[in-house]
Short mmCIF file of C-alpha atoms in Angstrom, two decimals:
data_model
loop_
_atom_site.label_atom_id
_atom_site.label_comp_id
_atom_site.label_asym_id
_atom_site.label_seq_id
_atom_site.Cartn_x
_atom_site.Cartn_y
_atom_site.Cartn_z
CA MET A 1 6.51 8.62 -13.65
CA LYS A 2 6.25 6.96 -10.28
CA ARG A 3 9.42 5.20 -9.04
CA ILE A 4 9.44 1.52 -7.88
CA LEU A 5 10.68 0.96 -4.53
CA LEU A 6 13.68 -1.33 -4.57
CA PRO A 7 16.01 -2.59 -1.79
CA LEU A 8 18.44 0.08 -0.67
CA ALA A 9 22.12 -0.35 -1.36
CA LEU A 10 23.62 2.50 0.51
CA VAL A 11 27.32 2.15 0.96
CA ILE A 12 29.38 5.05 1.99
CA ALA A 13 32.51 5.21 -0.31
CA VAL A 14 35.76 3.86 1.04
CA SER A 15 37.92 6.60 2.42
CA ALA A 16 40.82 7.76 0.33
CA GLN A 17 44.13 8.22 1.83
CA ALA A 18 46.74 10.65 0.51
CA GLN A 19 49.41 8.93 -1.55
CA VAL A 20 52.90 9.86 -2.31
CA THR A 21 54.33 8.55 -5.78
CA ASN A 22 57.95 8.64 -6.49
CA ASN A 23 59.02 9.81 -9.88
CA THR A 24 61.04 7.01 -11.34
CA LYS A 25 62.60 9.33 -13.81
CA ALA A 26 64.09 11.63 -11.31
CA LYS A 27 67.72 12.37 -11.84
CA VAL A 28 70.29 13.27 -9.29
CA ASP A 29 73.17 15.67 -9.82
CA PRO A 30 76.19 14.01 -8.41
CA LYS A 31 77.86 17.36 -7.75
CA ASN A 32 75.09 18.95 -5.61
CA ASN A 33 73.02 15.99 -4.96
CA LYS A 34 69.91 17.69 -6.06
CA VAL A 35 66.99 15.96 -7.76
CA SER A 36 66.14 17.39 -11.12
CA ASN A 37 62.66 16.03 -11.27
CA PRO A 38 61.43 16.25 -7.66
CA VAL A 39 59.04 13.88 -5.84
CA VAL A 40 55.35 14.75 -6.79
CA GLU A 41 52.82 14.56 -4.02
CA LYS A 42 49.16 14.15 -4.96
CA PRO A 43 46.85 16.48 -3.36
CA LYS A 44 44.99 15.03 -0.33
CA PRO A 45 41.34 14.56 -0.72
CA LYS A 46 39.00 16.60 1.44
CA LEU A 47 37.71 14.41 4.09
CA MET A 48 34.17 14.60 5.76
CA SER A 49 34.18 15.92 9.23
CA ARG A 50 33.05 13.58 11.90
CA ASP A 51 29.80 15.33 12.43
CA GLU A 52 29.20 15.29 8.63
CA LEU A 53 29.95 11.62 8.61
CA ARG A 54 27.78 10.94 11.57
CA ALA A 55 24.88 12.89 9.78
CA CYS A 56 25.48 10.70 6.53
CA ILE A 57 25.51 7.43 8.75
CA ASP A 58 22.29 8.49 10.54
CA GLN A 59 20.52 9.26 7.37
CA GLN A 60 21.67 5.97 5.97
CA ASP A 61 20.17 4.06 8.75
CA ALA A 62 17.08 6.14 8.81
CA ASN A 63 16.61 5.39 5.01
CA SER A 64 17.16 1.62 5.68
CA LYS A 65 14.49 1.55 8.41
CA GLU A 66 11.97 3.52 6.29
CA ALA A 67 12.57 1.12 3.51
CA ASP A 68 11.62 -1.84 5.84
CA ALA A 69 8.61 0.08 7.12
CA ILE A 70 7.31 0.72 3.71
CA LYS A 71 7.76 -3.06 2.75
CA ALA A 72 5.68 -3.76 5.85
CA ASP A 73 2.99 -1.28 4.79
CA GLN A 74 3.00 -2.83 1.42
CA ALA A 75 2.57 -6.29 2.85
CA ALA A 76 -0.35 -5.03 5.13
CA TYR A 77 -2.07 -3.36 1.99
CA LYS A 78 -1.76 -6.70 0.12
CA ALA A 79 -3.29 -8.60 2.91
CA ASN A 80 -6.19 -6.11 3.16
CA ALA A 81 -6.77 -6.26 -0.53
CA ASP A 82 -6.89 -9.95 -0.56
CA LYS A 83 -9.22 -9.98 2.24
CA LEU A 84 -11.58 -7.53 0.44
CA LYS A 85 -11.50 -9.90 -2.58
CA GLY A 86 -13.04 -12.57 -0.53
CA GLU A 87 -15.59 -10.02 1.09
CA LYS A 88 -16.49 -8.83 -2.50
CA ALA A 89 -17.51 -12.33 -3.59
CA THR A 90 -19.85 -12.55 -0.45
CA ILE A 91 -21.32 -9.17 -1.36
CA GLU A 92 -21.98 -10.19 -4.98
CA SER A 93 -23.46 -13.44 -3.73
CA GLY A 94 -25.80 -11.46 -1.43
CA GLU A 95 -26.75 -9.15 -4.23
CA ALA A 96 -27.73 -12.11 -6.40
CA ALA A 97 -29.84 -13.67 -3.70
CA LEU A 98 -31.56 -10.33 -3.08
CA ALA A 99 -32.31 -9.90 -6.69
CA LYS A 100 -33.86 -13.28 -6.81
CA GLN A 101 -36.07 -12.48 -3.95
CA VAL A 102 -37.26 -9.34 -5.54
CA ALA A 103 -37.90 -11.15 -8.77
CA ASP A 104 -39.96 -13.67 -6.90
CA VAL A 105 -41.95 -11.06 -5.09
CA LYS A 106 -42.72 -9.30 -8.41
CA ALA A 107 -43.71 -12.60 -9.97
CA GLU A 108 -46.10 -13.33 -6.95
CA LYS A 109 -47.64 -9.91 -7.13
CA GLU A 110 -48.51 -10.50 -10.80
CA ALA A 111 -49.82 -13.85 -9.94
CA ILE A 112 -52.13 -12.45 -7.12
CA LEU A 113 -53.39 -9.72 -9.32
CA LYS A 114 -54.23 -12.19 -11.96
CA ALA A 115 -55.86 -14.43 -9.38
CA HIS A 116 -57.88 -11.55 -8.14
CA GLU A 117 -58.94 -10.64 -11.70
CA THR A 118 -60.09 -14.21 -12.38
CA LEU A 119 -61.95 -14.57 -9.10
CA THR A 120 -63.72 -11.40 -9.60
CA ALA A 121 -64.88 -12.51 -13.12
CA GLU A 122 -65.83 -16.05 -11.98
CA ALA A 123 -67.46 -15.08 -8.57
CA PRO A 124 -71.03 -14.62 -9.97
CA LYS A 125 -70.99 -18.21 -11.37
CA LEU A 126 -69.54 -19.94 -8.37
CA GLU A 127 -71.53 -21.89 -5.55
CA LYS A 128 -71.40 -20.12 -2.28
CA ALA A 129 -69.13 -22.74 -0.63
CA GLU A 130 -66.73 -22.64 -3.55
CA LEU A 131 -66.67 -18.85 -3.69
CA LYS A 132 -65.87 -18.74 0.29
CA ALA A 133 -63.10 -21.40 -0.18
CA ARG A 134 -61.47 -19.43 -3.01
CA ASN A 135 -61.83 -16.12 -1.18
CA GLU A 136 -60.18 -17.67 1.95
CA ALA A 137 -57.27 -19.18 -0.27
CA TYR A 138 -56.89 -15.77 -1.86
CA THR A 139 -56.77 -14.00 1.50
CA ALA A 140 -54.04 -16.50 2.77
CA ARG A 141 -51.92 -16.01 -0.42
CA THR A 142 -51.99 -12.12 0.01
CA ALA A 143 -51.27 -12.53 3.75
CA ALA A 144 -48.26 -14.79 2.70
CA PHE A 145 -47.28 -12.21 0.10
CA GLY A 146 -47.09 -9.42 2.85
CA THR A 147 -44.72 -11.60 4.79
CA MET A 148 -42.77 -12.22 1.56
CA VAL A 149 -42.50 -8.43 1.03
CA ASP A 150 -41.30 -7.85 4.76
CA SER A 151 -38.76 -10.59 4.26
CA VAL A 152 -37.42 -8.79 1.08
CA LYS A 153 -37.39 -5.42 2.88
CA ALA A 154 -35.31 -6.88 5.80
CA ALA A 155 -32.84 -8.78 3.28
CA ASP A 156 -32.48 -5.42 1.41
CA ALA A 157 -31.69 -3.47 4.62
CA GLU A 158 -29.15 -6.11 5.58
CA GLN A 159 -27.58 -6.14 2.32
CA ALA A 160 -27.43 -2.30 2.13
CA THR A 161 -25.49 -2.31 5.57
CA LYS A 162 -23.04 -5.00 4.19
CA ARG A 163 -22.72 -2.98 0.98
CA LYS A 164 -21.97 0.29 2.99
CA ALA A 165 -19.38 -1.51 5.25
CA PHE A 166 -17.68 -2.89 2.03
CA SER A 167 -17.67 0.44 0.36
CA ASP A 168 -16.03 1.97 3.44
CA LYS A 169 -13.39 -0.71 3.42
CA VAL A 170 -12.60 -0.02 -0.20
CA ASP A 171 -12.22 3.68 0.59
CA ALA A 172 -9.83 2.84 3.44
CA LEU A 173 -7.80 0.67 1.16
CA ASP A 174 -7.51 3.35 -1.55
CA ALA A 175 -6.40 5.67 1.14
CA GLN A 176 -3.98 3.21 2.52
CA PHE A 177 -2.55 2.85 -1.17
CA LYS A 178 -2.19 6.66 -1.40
CA ALA A 179 -0.36 6.88 1.93
CA ILE A 180 2.13 4.17 0.88
CA GLU A 181 2.66 5.88 -2.32
CA GLU A 182 3.27 9.37 -0.79
CA ARG A 183 5.56 7.73 1.71
CA THR A 184 7.60 6.03 -0.86
CA GLU A 185 8.02 9.24 -2.75
CA LYS A 186 9.42 10.77 0.25
CA HIS A 187 11.72 7.84 0.87
CA PHE A 188 13.07 8.29 -2.66
CA ASP A 189 13.68 11.85 -2.10
CA ALA A 190 15.43 11.19 1.25
CA ASN A 191 17.55 8.50 -0.65
CA ASP A 192 18.42 11.22 -3.46
CA LYS A 193 19.37 13.59 -0.73
CA TRP A 194 21.78 11.08 0.84
CA LYS A 195 23.41 10.33 -2.50
CA ALA A 196 23.94 14.01 -3.23
CA GLU A 197 25.30 14.78 0.19
CA CYS A 198 27.11 11.67 1.26
CA SER A 199 27.87 9.16 -1.72
CA ASN A 200 31.35 8.84 -2.99
CA LYS A 201 32.83 11.36 -0.38
CA ALA A 202 36.00 10.46 1.41
CA TYR A 203 36.10 10.09 5.14
CA ASP A 204 38.50 8.82 7.90
CA GLU A 205 37.94 5.31 8.83
CA ASN A 206 38.76 6.00 12.50
CA ASP A 207 35.90 8.40 12.55
CA GLU A 208 33.50 5.73 11.14
CA LYS A 209 34.63 3.20 13.82
CA ALA A 210 34.17 5.80 16.51
CA ILE A 211 30.62 6.53 15.36
CA ARG A 212 29.76 3.02 14.87
CA LYS A 213 30.98 2.25 18.43
CA GLU A 214 28.93 5.31 19.72
CA LYS A 215 25.72 4.02 18.08
CA ALA A 216 26.27 0.51 19.33
CA ALA A 217 26.61 1.87 22.88
CA ALA A 218 23.51 4.02 22.67
CA ALA A 219 21.39 1.03 21.30
CA LYS A 220 22.14 -0.96 24.47
#
């Protein structure tokens, strides 16, 4: 199951300091001034070294920057997807127009064939002048049909180019989505690694202040 990218909440645990608790039930022997129930000292928690803390802070910062970068990638993907939706409408409109042109050409072809059949059948009965006029009209019609066919071929070639360009953009968008998906999974893995190595571990606040000061100086 794919995980959904959420805003990071990476907060290193507050350092724990050793505490000394007095036993309120301790009894003092007035003769030898000894405590029957001595003071109990809690064990000190193991603190991260400064290098370990620095590594955790660096990873925390890197995870945060990567989260922002992924959000930017997602925004770019959405913008490209929205743009392709508009281009898709244009492509579909062009396909519809081309389909109409093709249908018109087919209809004209059938009409010309029918006209030729009719003229052939009626030619013997026609006066010379009328036959000549109808032949000239037929010839002009076939010439116009040739132009019509050339126009459709040109429109088909243009539409094929647009169709190919759109298909390439769709493939690129799919690749962009896959890259974001893989990048997000790696980000989650890095975040899980940080949690395992850094979360809820005690550290010296003075070490943190020193590291933050170092990073601020390096950023200038």
